[in-house]
Amino acid sequence: MDDALQIENLSLSLNGNTILDDISLTLKRGAFAALCGRNGAGKSQLLRCIKGLRKPEGGRILIDGEESDAKTRMKKIAIVFQNAEMQIVSQSVEKDVAFGPENMGLEKEEVERRVEAALSAMGLKDKAKQRPQTLSGGELRKCAIAGILAMEPDVILLDEPFANLDYPSTLTVIRALITLHEKGYSLLVVSHEAEKFLAHTDTLFIMDKGRVVEAGESSVLFSKLSSYDIYIPANASFEELSWLRR
């Protein structure tokens, strides 16, 4: 796989505190990667720097091997925040999914094509006319994901996608992530709930105190997560780290 995203020597300080300390990592094209670590490790701030929402003090962010600025990353990298409802802006699911492509100035026919494809990918075609407020927690996350799919990004970032979801909604989101991976999207998922989905990932990054301290194959590194206060069921094999297998 080619490199979809490269981060080189990224640094960030806020209010005199070091948040990101010489971060480097590479996300392969088509990878399904998990980014885990203790609370306060800098995971969410790293996503914001990658997306272009926060300016790092040093380092480079490359997309497809080329150095990128914040404006380019806003177009090519999409993010789903922990509070997905904050990304919902319209009065129906299909109108919300169309919001991004319409703001890109695309022709009506192209917007309709993208909306239909995104809704189909997320299994929401039968919900197209519904108000987003009537969706379940998992469906709301899928609606937010569909909205970014319609903008056809290169990389999708997700920040704590299982937060505050009940069991059925969590399963819905896990299946949605698997669908995105199967369609070839490059995914970077921040979560402290590795036991719910890690078995479906191929890459694991572990952050601690603003640094990436481990990077490699998920199946090899998962046993190290407990050392960084990430819950892993005792004696669980890698294949058991999925709520789909309960």
XYZ file of C-alpha atoms in Angstrom:
246
model
C 0.000 0.000 0.000
C 1.123 3.568 -0.689
C 1.239 6.082 2.131
C -2.015 8.001 2.429
C -0.809 10.179 5.282
C 2.605 10.921 6.756
C 3.270 12.940 9.887
C 6.835 14.034 10.495
C 8.136 15.542 13.753
C 4.890 17.265 14.669
C 4.928 19.418 17.803
C 2.287 21.435 19.643
C 2.132 23.338 22.934
C -0.914 24.884 24.592
C -0.698 27.317 27.513
C 2.936 26.408 28.006
C 2.243 22.658 28.141
C 3.660 20.250 25.572
C 0.751 18.423 23.936
C 2.488 16.799 20.963
C 6.175 16.025 21.221
C 7.951 15.249 17.940
C 5.164 13.004 16.620
C 5.855 10.882 13.550
C 3.604 8.212 12.050
C 2.557 6.827 8.680
C -0.938 5.718 7.655
C -0.941 3.373 4.686
C -3.557 3.777 1.966
C -6.550 1.596 2.762
C -5.401 0.974 6.335
C -7.774 0.576 9.259
C -5.735 2.026 12.113
C -6.485 2.517 15.808
C -4.879 5.293 17.844
C -5.038 4.503 21.557
C -3.626 5.962 24.744
C -4.410 7.353 28.157
C -6.670 10.359 28.588
C -4.555 13.450 27.981
C -2.060 11.656 25.745
C -2.757 14.156 22.931
C -4.816 11.956 20.623
C -7.660 14.382 19.886
C -5.294 17.321 19.427
C -3.297 15.255 16.953
C -6.443 14.648 14.916
C -7.203 18.371 14.912
C -3.711 19.151 13.628
C -4.023 16.498 10.914
C -7.394 17.856 9.804
C -6.155 21.446 9.737
C -8.246 22.739 12.642
C -5.188 23.513 14.762
C -1.798 24.734 13.590
C 1.182 22.768 14.920
C 4.334 24.609 15.916
C 6.633 22.352 13.966
C 6.760 19.370 11.642
C 5.137 18.387 8.373
C 1.945 16.624 7.299
C 2.083 14.936 3.903
C -0.806 13.582 1.841
C 0.062 11.154 -0.963
C 3.722 11.971 -0.338
C 3.300 15.716 -0.808
C 3.518 18.316 1.937
C 0.095 19.830 2.620
C -1.228 23.042 4.102
C -4.306 23.366 6.312
C -6.525 24.371 3.378
C -5.611 21.239 1.435
C -6.174 19.009 4.452
C -9.600 20.520 5.087
C -10.569 19.224 1.627
C -8.825 15.864 1.583
C -9.207 14.764 5.200
C -12.556 14.311 6.940
C -13.247 14.006 10.649
C -16.172 12.640 12.638
C -16.207 14.151 16.116
C -17.237 12.426 19.330
C -20.434 14.497 19.424
C -21.725 13.540 15.977
C -24.955 15.472 16.478
C -22.935 18.697 16.317
C -22.140 17.883 12.677
C -25.817 17.542 11.734
C -27.093 20.788 10.208
C -30.194 19.985 8.120
C -33.786 18.898 8.643
C -33.570 15.564 6.831
C -30.895 12.912 6.486
C -30.503 13.331 2.719
C -30.297 17.126 2.976
C -27.655 16.842 5.667
C -25.562 14.489 3.541
C -25.947 16.883 0.591
C -24.759 19.884 2.623
C -21.034 19.316 2.077
C -21.117 18.604 -1.679
C -23.443 21.575 -2.239
C -20.996 23.855 -0.439
C -18.257 22.516 -2.698
C -20.167 24.036 -5.622
C -20.870 20.748 -7.368
C -23.558 20.360 -10.007
C -26.949 19.084 -8.834
C -26.558 15.747 -10.603
C -23.174 15.153 -8.980
C -24.521 16.068 -5.542
C -27.388 13.614 -5.998
C -24.992 10.870 -7.121
C -22.773 11.376 -4.096
C -25.669 11.517 -1.657
C -27.162 8.294 -2.989
C -23.782 6.545 -2.856
C -23.058 7.734 0.694
C -26.497 6.774 2.004
C -26.204 3.369 0.363
C -22.725 2.804 1.836
C -24.009 3.543 5.337
C -27.286 1.644 4.945
C -29.380 4.792 5.379
C -31.333 4.947 2.110
C -34.548 4.052 3.924
C -33.904 6.906 6.384
C -33.289 9.582 3.728
C -36.461 11.589 4.427
C -36.302 11.287 8.208
C -35.304 14.067 10.562
C -31.846 13.350 12.011
C -33.291 13.886 15.489
C -35.341 10.684 15.076
C -32.279 8.490 14.505
C -30.671 6.247 17.088
C -27.202 7.086 18.382
C -25.555 4.656 15.987
C -27.611 5.881 13.032
C -26.684 9.470 13.888
C -22.987 8.570 13.739
C -23.620 6.850 10.403
C -25.365 9.989 9.149
C -22.316 12.064 10.104
C -20.060 9.553 8.326
C -22.299 9.625 5.227
C -21.984 13.410 5.182
C -18.217 13.218 4.950
C -18.278 10.307 2.473
C -20.269 12.516 0.110
C -17.293 14.873 0.002
C -15.079 11.948 -1.121
C -12.111 12.504 1.228
C -8.802 10.672 1.030
C -8.573 9.947 4.762
C -11.272 9.637 7.447
C -10.505 10.432 11.094
C -12.909 9.375 13.847
C -12.646 10.651 17.411
C -14.147 8.256 20.000
C -16.871 6.937 17.647
C -18.348 4.634 20.327
C -18.661 7.223 23.081
C -22.051 7.290 24.845
C -23.552 4.612 22.558
C -25.617 1.671 23.751
C -24.792 -1.878 22.656
C -26.912 -1.978 19.444
C -25.632 1.448 18.364
C -22.037 0.395 19.002
C -22.526 -2.640 16.749
C -23.998 -0.362 14.079
C -20.913 1.866 14.104
C -18.463 -1.064 14.103
C -20.186 -2.481 11.013
C -20.054 0.956 9.378
C -16.278 1.160 9.966
C -15.805 -2.310 8.500
C -17.795 -1.232 5.433
C -15.591 1.832 4.968
C -12.470 -0.310 5.239
C -13.809 -2.797 2.695
C -14.470 0.086 0.298
C -10.821 1.106 0.506
C -10.971 4.194 2.718
C -7.986 4.997 4.931
C -9.217 5.153 8.537
C -7.602 6.474 11.704
C -9.803 5.848 14.747
C -9.074 7.379 18.152
C -10.617 5.273 20.903
C -9.918 4.111 24.433
C -12.423 1.275 23.855
C -10.116 -1.023 21.940
C -11.882 -4.167 23.094
C -14.895 -3.216 20.967
C -13.277 -3.099 17.538
C -9.523 -3.734 17.533
C -9.814 -7.193 15.922
C -10.950 -5.510 12.697
C -7.943 -3.184 12.461
C -4.595 -3.845 10.822
C -2.529 -1.049 12.405
C -2.157 0.173 15.978
C -0.559 3.379 17.238
C -0.145 3.894 20.985
C 0.342 7.412 22.332
C 1.649 8.417 25.742
C 2.559 11.879 27.032
C 2.358 13.456 23.600
C 4.458 10.878 21.786
C 3.807 7.805 19.648
C 5.501 5.118 21.724
C 4.386 2.049 19.755
C 3.437 1.561 16.096
C 2.879 -1.616 14.138
C 0.494 -4.470 13.447
C -2.514 -4.520 15.756
C -2.307 -8.280 16.231
C 1.255 -7.953 17.505
C 0.963 -4.849 19.701
C -2.477 -5.282 21.307
C -1.063 -7.006 24.402
C 0.836 -3.807 25.271
C -2.316 -1.700 25.613
C -2.941 -2.627 29.238
C 0.397 -1.016 30.130
C -1.111 2.293 29.026
C -4.368 1.914 30.981
C -6.355 0.693 27.955
C -8.778 -2.021 28.979
C -8.270 -5.401 27.359
C -10.171 -8.424 28.731
C -7.879 -10.757 30.634
C -6.456 -13.574 28.494
C -8.372 -12.359 25.419
C -6.938 -13.299 22.052
C -6.697 -10.669 19.332
C -9.620 -12.259 17.465
C -11.854 -11.798 20.510
C -11.423 -8.022 20.551
C -14.690 -7.286 18.771
C -18.192 -6.805 20.074
C -19.451 -8.388 16.858
C -18.209 -11.745 18.149
C -20.046 -11.642 21.483
